């Protein structure tokens, strides 16, 4: 079959997409840009051992889910209704959590997420802090459930 010549509309759409990609690459750097295009660890987790849900001062909500195996995070995921920056930060917070113990999770801060990204828009740095805070909330939830189950086991013994 003969290939149709591209229409003016196709050219317009392609140029617009290239422009958006160029702007995103400049704003987020190569690491953030790739994650923006492919937001790993996105989605809710029905069998999470700990979840955090926080609405930031910007009005966006971030959720983080943690699944533990023994004393380490086996799996992590996130969900947000926020901007592209919050998607990138949620994705990195989840990625950084995997394989960590509760003590190591405490070390994941907004600064650490920003360091991992290296290039990030100044005006969106709060998204990294929201992701880190939500992760700590998920850890908190896990620790509370753990303490409760230990109490129940002790009482039953
Ligand atoms: Fe609200 Fe990114 S989390 S602007």
Short mmCIF file of N, CA and C and ligand atoms in Angstrom, two decimals:
data_model
loop_
_atom_site.label_atom_id
_atom_site.label_comp_id
_atom_site.label_asym_id
_atom_site.label_seq_id
_atom_site.Cartn_x
_atom_site.Cartn_y
_atom_site.Cartn_z
N UNK A 1 0.84 -1.19 0.00
CA UNK A 1 0.00 0.00 0.00
C UNK A 1 0.88 1.26 0.00
N UNK A 2 0.46 2.23 -0.77
CA UNK A 2 1.24 3.46 -0.86
C UNK A 2 1.04 4.33 0.38
N UNK A 3 2.14 4.85 0.92
CA UNK A 3 2.03 5.66 2.13
C UNK A 3 1.47 7.05 1.80
N UNK A 4 0.48 7.47 2.59
CA UNK A 4 -0.14 8.78 2.37
C UNK A 4 0.84 9.89 2.77
N UNK A 5 0.93 10.96 2.01
CA UNK A 5 1.76 12.07 2.46
C UNK A 5 1.16 12.68 3.73
N UNK A 6 2.02 13.11 4.66
CA UNK A 6 1.47 13.61 5.93
C UNK A 6 0.74 14.93 5.69
N UNK A 7 -0.35 15.07 6.40
CA UNK A 7 -1.17 16.27 6.24
C UNK A 7 -0.61 17.41 7.08
N UNK A 8 -1.12 18.58 6.85
CA UNK A 8 -0.70 19.74 7.63
C UNK A 8 -1.06 19.53 9.10
N UNK A 9 -2.18 18.82 9.33
CA UNK A 9 -2.61 18.56 10.71
C UNK A 9 -1.63 17.61 11.41
N UNK A 10 -1.18 16.56 10.69
CA UNK A 10 -0.20 15.63 11.27
C UNK A 10 1.08 16.39 11.65
N UNK A 11 1.52 17.25 10.73
CA UNK A 11 2.74 18.03 11.00
C UNK A 11 2.56 18.91 12.22
N UNK A 12 1.39 19.52 12.32
CA UNK A 12 1.11 20.40 13.46
C UNK A 12 1.17 19.61 14.77
N UNK A 13 0.51 18.43 14.77
CA UNK A 13 0.46 17.59 15.98
C UNK A 13 1.86 17.10 16.34
N UNK A 14 2.62 16.66 15.34
CA UNK A 14 3.99 16.18 15.60
C UNK A 14 4.88 17.29 16.15
N UNK A 15 4.76 18.47 15.57
CA UNK A 15 5.57 19.59 16.06
C UNK A 15 5.20 19.96 17.48
N UNK A 16 3.90 19.94 17.75
CA UNK A 16 3.44 20.28 19.10
C UNK A 16 3.97 19.27 20.11
N UNK A 17 3.89 17.98 19.73
CA UNK A 17 4.37 16.94 20.64
C UNK A 17 5.88 17.07 20.88
N UNK A 18 6.62 17.34 19.82
CA UNK A 18 8.07 17.53 19.96
C UNK A 18 8.38 18.71 20.86
N UNK A 19 7.59 19.76 20.72
CA UNK A 19 7.81 20.95 21.54
C UNK A 19 7.55 20.63 23.03
N UNK A 20 6.46 19.88 23.29
CA UNK A 20 6.12 19.50 24.68
C UNK A 20 7.24 18.61 25.25
N UNK A 21 7.72 17.66 24.44
CA UNK A 21 8.80 16.78 24.90
C UNK A 21 10.08 17.56 25.17
N UNK A 22 10.39 18.51 24.30
CA UNK A 22 11.60 19.33 24.50
C UNK A 22 11.50 20.12 25.81
N UNK A 23 10.32 20.69 26.03
CA UNK A 23 10.13 21.49 27.26
C UNK A 23 10.24 20.59 28.49
N UNK A 24 9.64 19.40 28.43
CA UNK A 24 9.69 18.47 29.57
C UNK A 24 11.12 18.01 29.82
N UNK A 25 11.86 17.74 28.75
CA UNK A 25 13.25 17.28 28.88
C UNK A 25 14.10 18.38 29.53
N UNK A 26 13.85 19.62 29.15
CA UNK A 26 14.59 20.74 29.73
C UNK A 26 14.23 20.90 31.21
N UNK A 27 12.94 20.78 31.52
CA UNK A 27 12.48 20.99 32.91
C UNK A 27 12.93 19.86 33.84
N UNK A 28 12.87 18.61 33.38
CA UNK A 28 13.11 17.46 34.26
C UNK A 28 14.45 16.77 34.06
N UNK A 29 15.19 17.16 33.03
CA UNK A 29 16.42 16.44 32.74
C UNK A 29 16.08 15.07 32.16
N UNK A 30 17.10 14.34 31.76
CA UNK A 30 16.87 13.05 31.09
C UNK A 30 16.20 12.02 32.02
N UNK A 31 16.65 11.99 33.30
CA UNK A 31 16.11 10.99 34.25
C UNK A 31 14.62 11.24 34.49
N UNK A 32 14.28 12.48 34.82
CA UNK A 32 12.88 12.82 35.10
C UNK A 32 12.02 12.70 33.85
N UNK A 33 12.58 13.11 32.71
CA UNK A 33 11.82 13.03 31.46
C UNK A 33 11.43 11.58 31.15
N UNK A 34 12.39 10.67 31.28
CA UNK A 34 12.10 9.26 31.01
C UNK A 34 11.04 8.71 31.96
N UNK A 35 11.09 9.16 33.22
CA UNK A 35 10.12 8.68 34.20
C UNK A 35 8.73 9.29 33.94
N UNK A 36 8.73 10.53 33.47
CA UNK A 36 7.47 11.20 33.10
C UNK A 36 6.80 10.45 31.94
N UNK A 37 7.62 9.97 31.01
CA UNK A 37 7.09 9.22 29.85
C UNK A 37 6.67 7.80 30.25
N UNK A 38 7.34 7.28 31.30
CA UNK A 38 7.09 5.90 31.72
C UNK A 38 7.01 5.85 33.25
N UNK A 39 5.87 6.26 33.80
CA UNK A 39 5.76 6.37 35.27
C UNK A 39 5.66 5.00 35.96
N UNK A 40 6.79 4.44 36.27
CA UNK A 40 6.84 3.12 36.91
C UNK A 40 6.20 3.16 38.29
N UNK A 41 5.70 2.02 38.73
CA UNK A 41 5.11 1.83 40.07
C UNK A 41 3.82 2.61 40.29
N UNK A 42 3.14 3.00 39.22
CA UNK A 42 1.90 3.75 39.37
C UNK A 42 0.73 2.80 39.56
N UNK A 43 -0.15 3.13 40.50
CA UNK A 43 -1.36 2.36 40.71
C UNK A 43 -1.56 2.00 42.17
N UNK A 44 -2.81 1.72 42.51
CA UNK A 44 -3.13 1.34 43.89
C UNK A 44 -2.71 -0.11 44.13
N UNK A 45 -2.58 -0.48 45.41
CA UNK A 45 -2.20 -1.86 45.76
C UNK A 45 -3.26 -2.38 46.74
N UNK A 46 -3.99 -3.40 46.35
CA UNK A 46 -5.11 -3.84 47.19
C UNK A 46 -4.65 -4.56 48.47
N UNK A 47 -3.46 -5.18 48.45
CA UNK A 47 -3.02 -5.94 49.63
C UNK A 47 -1.86 -5.26 50.35
N UNK A 48 -1.83 -3.94 50.30
CA UNK A 48 -0.71 -3.21 50.93
C UNK A 48 -0.72 -3.42 52.45
N UNK A 49 0.48 -3.45 53.05
CA UNK A 49 0.60 -3.55 54.50
C UNK A 49 0.58 -2.16 55.14
N UNK A 50 0.90 -1.17 54.34
CA UNK A 50 0.88 0.20 54.86
C UNK A 50 0.52 1.16 53.74
N UNK A 51 -0.37 2.11 54.01
CA UNK A 51 -0.67 3.13 52.99
C UNK A 51 -0.68 4.51 53.62
N UNK A 52 -0.25 5.46 52.83
CA UNK A 52 -0.27 6.86 53.24
C UNK A 52 -1.04 7.64 52.20
N UNK A 53 -1.78 8.63 52.66
CA UNK A 53 -2.54 9.49 51.73
C UNK A 53 -2.48 10.90 52.27
N UNK A 54 -1.87 11.80 51.53
CA UNK A 54 -1.74 13.18 52.00
C UNK A 54 -2.10 14.14 50.88
N UNK A 55 -2.85 15.16 51.24
CA UNK A 55 -3.15 16.24 50.30
C UNK A 55 -2.23 17.41 50.64
N UNK A 56 -1.44 17.82 49.66
CA UNK A 56 -0.49 18.89 49.88
C UNK A 56 -1.16 20.26 49.87
N UNK A 57 -0.38 21.28 50.21
CA UNK A 57 -0.94 22.64 50.26
C UNK A 57 -1.36 23.11 48.86
N UNK A 58 -0.83 22.46 47.81
CA UNK A 58 -1.21 22.79 46.43
C UNK A 58 -2.58 22.23 46.08
N UNK A 59 -3.11 21.34 46.95
CA UNK A 59 -4.43 20.75 46.70
C UNK A 59 -4.36 19.37 46.05
N UNK A 60 -3.16 18.93 45.68
CA UNK A 60 -3.01 17.61 45.05
C UNK A 60 -2.85 16.54 46.13
N UNK A 61 -3.36 15.36 45.81
CA UNK A 61 -3.28 14.25 46.76
C UNK A 61 -2.32 13.18 46.24
N UNK A 62 -1.52 12.66 47.15
CA UNK A 62 -0.57 11.59 46.83
C UNK A 62 -0.91 10.41 47.73
N UNK A 63 -0.86 9.21 47.17
CA UNK A 63 -1.05 7.99 47.96
C UNK A 63 0.16 7.09 47.71
N UNK A 64 0.66 6.46 48.77
CA UNK A 64 1.76 5.51 48.61
C UNK A 64 1.39 4.21 49.33
N UNK A 65 1.69 3.10 48.68
CA UNK A 65 1.34 1.78 49.19
C UNK A 65 2.62 0.96 49.36
N UNK A 66 2.72 0.27 50.49
CA UNK A 66 3.90 -0.55 50.75
C UNK A 66 3.50 -1.98 51.10
N UNK A 67 4.18 -2.92 50.48
CA UNK A 67 3.98 -4.33 50.81
C UNK A 67 5.30 -4.83 51.39
N UNK A 68 5.26 -5.40 52.58
CA UNK A 68 6.48 -5.88 53.23
C UNK A 68 6.61 -7.40 53.15
N UNK A 69 7.85 -7.83 53.12
CA UNK A 69 8.14 -9.25 53.30
C UNK A 69 9.18 -9.30 54.40
N UNK A 70 8.81 -9.91 55.53
CA UNK A 70 9.62 -9.87 56.73
C UNK A 70 9.89 -8.41 57.09
N UNK A 71 11.13 -7.97 57.07
CA UNK A 71 11.40 -6.61 57.51
C UNK A 71 11.79 -5.68 56.36
N UNK A 72 11.45 -6.06 55.14
CA UNK A 72 11.85 -5.23 53.99
C UNK A 72 10.67 -4.98 53.06
N UNK A 73 10.71 -3.84 52.37
CA UNK A 73 9.65 -3.53 51.40
C UNK A 73 9.83 -4.43 50.18
N UNK A 74 8.80 -5.24 49.94
CA UNK A 74 8.83 -6.15 48.79
C UNK A 74 8.36 -5.41 47.54
N UNK A 75 7.35 -4.55 47.72
CA UNK A 75 6.77 -3.85 46.58
C UNK A 75 6.21 -2.51 47.05
N UNK A 76 6.22 -1.54 46.16
CA UNK A 76 5.70 -0.22 46.51
C UNK A 76 5.04 0.38 45.28
N UNK A 77 4.02 1.18 45.50
CA UNK A 77 3.39 1.86 44.37
C UNK A 77 2.82 3.19 44.85
N UNK A 78 2.38 3.99 43.90
CA UNK A 78 1.85 5.31 44.25
C UNK A 78 0.70 5.66 43.31
N UNK A 79 -0.07 6.65 43.74
CA UNK A 79 -1.15 7.18 42.91
C UNK A 79 -1.26 8.66 43.23
N UNK A 80 -1.50 9.48 42.23
CA UNK A 80 -1.67 10.91 42.49
C UNK A 80 -2.61 11.52 41.47
N UNK A 81 -3.30 12.56 41.90
CA UNK A 81 -4.12 13.32 40.96
C UNK A 81 -3.40 14.61 40.59
N UNK A 82 -2.12 14.66 40.93
CA UNK A 82 -1.34 15.88 40.74
C UNK A 82 -0.70 15.98 39.36
N UNK A 83 0.19 16.93 39.27
CA UNK A 83 0.85 17.28 38.01
C UNK A 83 1.90 16.23 37.60
N UNK A 84 2.55 16.47 36.47
CA UNK A 84 3.62 15.59 36.00
C UNK A 84 4.74 15.50 37.01
N UNK A 85 5.03 16.59 37.69
CA UNK A 85 6.11 16.59 38.68
C UNK A 85 5.77 15.66 39.84
N UNK A 86 4.52 15.65 40.28
CA UNK A 86 4.17 14.77 41.40
C UNK A 86 4.19 13.31 40.96
N UNK A 87 3.87 13.05 39.71
CA UNK A 87 3.95 11.68 39.18
C UNK A 87 5.40 11.20 39.23
N UNK A 88 6.31 12.04 38.78
CA UNK A 88 7.74 11.66 38.78
C UNK A 88 8.21 11.41 40.22
N UNK A 89 7.85 12.30 41.13
CA UNK A 89 8.31 12.17 42.52
C UNK A 89 7.69 10.96 43.21
N UNK A 90 6.41 10.70 42.96
CA UNK A 90 5.76 9.52 43.55
C UNK A 90 6.42 8.25 43.05
N UNK A 91 6.72 8.24 41.76
CA UNK A 91 7.35 7.07 41.16
C UNK A 91 8.73 6.81 41.77
N UNK A 92 9.50 7.87 41.97
CA UNK A 92 10.83 7.69 42.56
C UNK A 92 10.75 7.32 44.05
N UNK A 93 9.77 7.89 44.75
CA UNK A 93 9.61 7.55 46.17
C UNK A 93 9.32 6.05 46.29
N UNK A 94 8.44 5.53 45.42
CA UNK A 94 8.11 4.09 45.44
C UNK A 94 9.35 3.27 45.10
N UNK A 95 10.05 3.67 44.07
CA UNK A 95 11.24 2.92 43.64
C UNK A 95 12.30 2.89 44.75
N UNK A 96 12.50 4.05 45.38
CA UNK A 96 13.53 4.13 46.42
C UNK A 96 13.15 3.30 47.65
N UNK A 97 11.84 3.07 47.84
CA UNK A 97 11.37 2.33 49.02
C UNK A 97 11.62 0.82 48.89
N UNK A 98 11.61 0.32 47.66
CA UNK A 98 11.70 -1.13 47.45
C UNK A 98 13.04 -1.68 47.98
N UNK A 99 12.92 -2.73 48.78
CA UNK A 99 14.11 -3.38 49.35
C UNK A 99 14.60 -2.76 50.65
N UNK A 100 13.92 -1.71 51.11
CA UNK A 100 14.39 -1.01 52.32
C UNK A 100 13.71 -1.54 53.59
N UNK A 101 14.44 -1.44 54.70
CA UNK A 101 13.88 -1.75 56.02
C UNK A 101 13.17 -0.48 56.52
N UNK A 102 12.34 -0.61 57.58
CA UNK A 102 11.71 0.60 58.11
C UNK A 102 12.72 1.70 58.47
N UNK A 103 13.84 1.33 59.06
CA UNK A 103 14.86 2.34 59.42
C UNK A 103 15.39 3.04 58.18
N UNK A 104 15.62 2.26 57.13
CA UNK A 104 16.14 2.85 55.89
C UNK A 104 15.10 3.74 55.20
N UNK A 105 13.83 3.38 55.36
CA UNK A 105 12.76 4.20 54.76
C UNK A 105 12.75 5.60 55.37
N UNK A 106 13.10 5.67 56.64
CA UNK A 106 13.12 6.97 57.32
C UNK A 106 14.11 7.94 56.66
N UNK A 107 15.08 7.38 55.97
CA UNK A 107 16.11 8.22 55.33
C UNK A 107 15.67 8.77 53.97
N UNK A 108 14.52 8.33 53.47
CA UNK A 108 14.05 8.84 52.17
C UNK A 108 13.31 10.16 52.39
N UNK A 109 13.94 11.22 52.00
CA UNK A 109 13.38 12.56 52.22
C UNK A 109 13.13 13.24 50.86
N UNK A 110 12.47 14.37 50.92
CA UNK A 110 12.26 15.17 49.71
C UNK A 110 13.59 15.54 49.07
N UNK A 111 14.57 15.89 49.89
CA UNK A 111 15.90 16.25 49.38
C UNK A 111 16.52 15.07 48.62
N UNK A 112 16.38 13.86 49.19
CA UNK A 112 16.96 12.67 48.54
C UNK A 112 16.32 12.44 47.17
N UNK A 113 15.00 12.63 47.10
CA UNK A 113 14.30 12.43 45.82
C UNK A 113 14.82 13.46 44.82
N UNK A 114 14.97 14.70 45.26
CA UNK A 114 15.46 15.76 44.35
C UNK A 114 16.90 15.48 43.92
N UNK A 115 17.71 14.94 44.84
CA UNK A 115 19.10 14.60 44.47
C UNK A 115 19.12 13.53 43.39
N UNK A 116 18.23 12.55 43.51
CA UNK A 116 18.16 11.47 42.52
C UNK A 116 17.81 12.03 41.15
N UNK A 117 16.91 13.01 41.13
CA UNK A 117 16.48 13.59 39.86
C UNK A 117 17.53 14.53 39.27
N UNK A 118 18.26 15.17 40.12
CA UNK A 118 19.30 16.18 39.80
C UNK A 118 18.77 17.42 39.07
N UNK A 119 17.92 17.27 38.05
CA UNK A 119 17.32 18.45 37.40
C UNK A 119 15.82 18.42 37.70
N UNK A 120 15.29 19.51 38.25
CA UNK A 120 13.87 19.54 38.57
C UNK A 120 13.42 20.99 38.70
N UNK A 121 12.19 21.32 38.26
CA UNK A 121 11.76 22.72 38.35
C UNK A 121 11.66 23.19 39.81
N UNK A 122 12.29 24.32 40.08
CA UNK A 122 12.32 24.87 41.45
C UNK A 122 10.91 25.00 42.02
N UNK A 123 9.99 25.50 41.18
CA UNK A 123 8.63 25.77 41.67
C UNK A 123 7.85 24.49 41.98
N UNK A 124 8.37 23.33 41.57
CA UNK A 124 7.67 22.07 41.84
C UNK A 124 8.40 21.21 42.88
N UNK A 125 9.39 21.77 43.53
CA UNK A 125 10.14 20.96 44.50
C UNK A 125 9.24 20.43 45.62
N UNK A 126 8.18 21.16 45.94
CA UNK A 126 7.27 20.69 47.00
C UNK A 126 6.66 19.33 46.66
N UNK A 127 6.60 18.97 45.38
CA UNK A 127 6.04 17.66 44.99
C UNK A 127 6.91 16.54 45.57
N UNK A 128 8.23 16.74 45.60
CA UNK A 128 9.15 15.73 46.15
C UNK A 128 8.93 15.59 47.66
N UNK A 129 8.66 16.72 48.31
CA UNK A 129 8.44 16.67 49.76
C UNK A 129 7.10 16.01 50.08
N UNK A 130 6.11 16.25 49.21
CA UNK A 130 4.81 15.60 49.40
C UNK A 130 4.96 14.08 49.24
N UNK A 131 5.72 13.66 48.24
CA UNK A 131 5.94 12.22 48.01
C UNK A 131 6.65 11.59 49.21
N UNK A 132 7.68 12.27 49.74
CA UNK A 132 8.44 11.73 50.87
C UNK A 132 7.56 11.68 52.13
N UNK A 133 6.77 12.72 52.32
CA UNK A 133 5.90 12.77 53.50
C UNK A 133 4.86 11.64 53.42
N UNK A 134 4.34 11.40 52.23
CA UNK A 134 3.33 10.34 52.05
C UNK A 134 3.96 8.97 52.29
N UNK A 135 5.21 8.82 51.86
CA UNK A 135 5.92 7.56 52.10
C UNK A 135 6.07 7.33 53.61
N UNK A 136 6.42 8.38 54.34
CA UNK A 136 6.58 8.24 55.80
C UNK A 136 5.24 7.91 56.46
N UNK A 137 4.17 8.45 55.90
CA UNK A 137 2.82 8.16 56.41
C UNK A 137 2.48 6.67 56.19
N UNK A 138 2.88 6.15 55.03
CA UNK A 138 2.65 4.73 54.73
C UNK A 138 3.44 3.84 55.70
N UNK A 139 4.67 4.25 56.00
CA UNK A 139 5.51 3.52 56.96
C UNK A 139 4.85 3.54 58.34
N UNK A 140 4.39 4.72 58.71
CA UNK A 140 3.70 4.90 59.98
C UNK A 140 2.52 3.95 60.11
N UNK A 141 1.75 3.86 59.06
CA UNK A 141 0.57 2.99 59.02
C UNK A 141 1.00 1.53 59.21
N UNK A 142 2.08 1.14 58.53
CA UNK A 142 2.60 -0.22 58.66
C UNK A 142 3.04 -0.50 60.10
N UNK A 143 3.77 0.45 60.69
CA UNK A 143 4.29 0.26 62.05
C UNK A 143 3.15 0.15 63.06
N UNK A 144 2.11 0.95 62.87
CA UNK A 144 0.95 0.90 63.78
C UNK A 144 0.27 -0.46 63.69
N UNK A 145 0.09 -0.95 62.45
CA UNK A 145 -0.55 -2.26 62.27
C UNK A 145 0.30 -3.38 62.86
N UNK A 146 1.61 -3.25 62.69
CA UNK A 146 2.54 -4.25 63.23
C UNK A 146 2.47 -4.29 64.75
N UNK A 147 2.48 -3.11 65.37
CA UNK A 147 2.41 -3.02 66.84
C UNK A 147 1.10 -3.62 67.34
N UNK A 148 0.03 -3.34 66.61
CA UNK A 148 -1.29 -3.85 67.01
C UNK A 148 -1.32 -5.38 66.92
N UNK A 149 -0.77 -5.93 65.83
CA UNK A 149 -0.80 -7.39 65.67
C UNK A 149 0.10 -8.07 66.71
N UNK A 150 1.20 -7.41 67.10
CA UNK A 150 2.08 -7.98 68.14
C UNK A 150 1.34 -8.00 69.48
N UNK A 151 0.60 -6.90 69.74
CA UNK A 151 -0.16 -6.80 70.99
C UNK A 151 -1.20 -7.92 71.06
N UNK A 152 -1.88 -8.14 69.93
CA UNK A 152 -2.91 -9.18 69.89
C UNK A 152 -2.28 -10.55 70.12
N UNK A 153 -1.10 -10.77 69.50
CA UNK A 153 -0.44 -12.08 69.66
C UNK A 153 0.02 -12.28 71.11
N UNK A 154 0.52 -11.20 71.73
CA UNK A 154 0.98 -11.29 73.12
C UNK A 154 -0.20 -11.58 74.04
N UNK A 155 -1.31 -10.91 73.79
CA UNK A 155 -2.51 -11.10 74.62
C UNK A 155 -3.05 -12.53 74.49
N UNK A 156 -2.89 -13.09 73.28
CA UNK A 156 -3.43 -14.44 73.04
C UNK A 156 -2.53 -15.52 73.62
N UNK A 157 -1.25 -15.19 73.89
CA UNK A 157 -0.29 -16.20 74.36
C UNK A 157 -0.53 -16.60 75.82
FE1 LIG B 1 0.83 19.64 43.78
FE2 LIG B 1 2.84 18.76 42.32
S1 LIG B 1 1.99 17.84 44.06
S2 LIG B 1 1.84 20.69 42.20
#
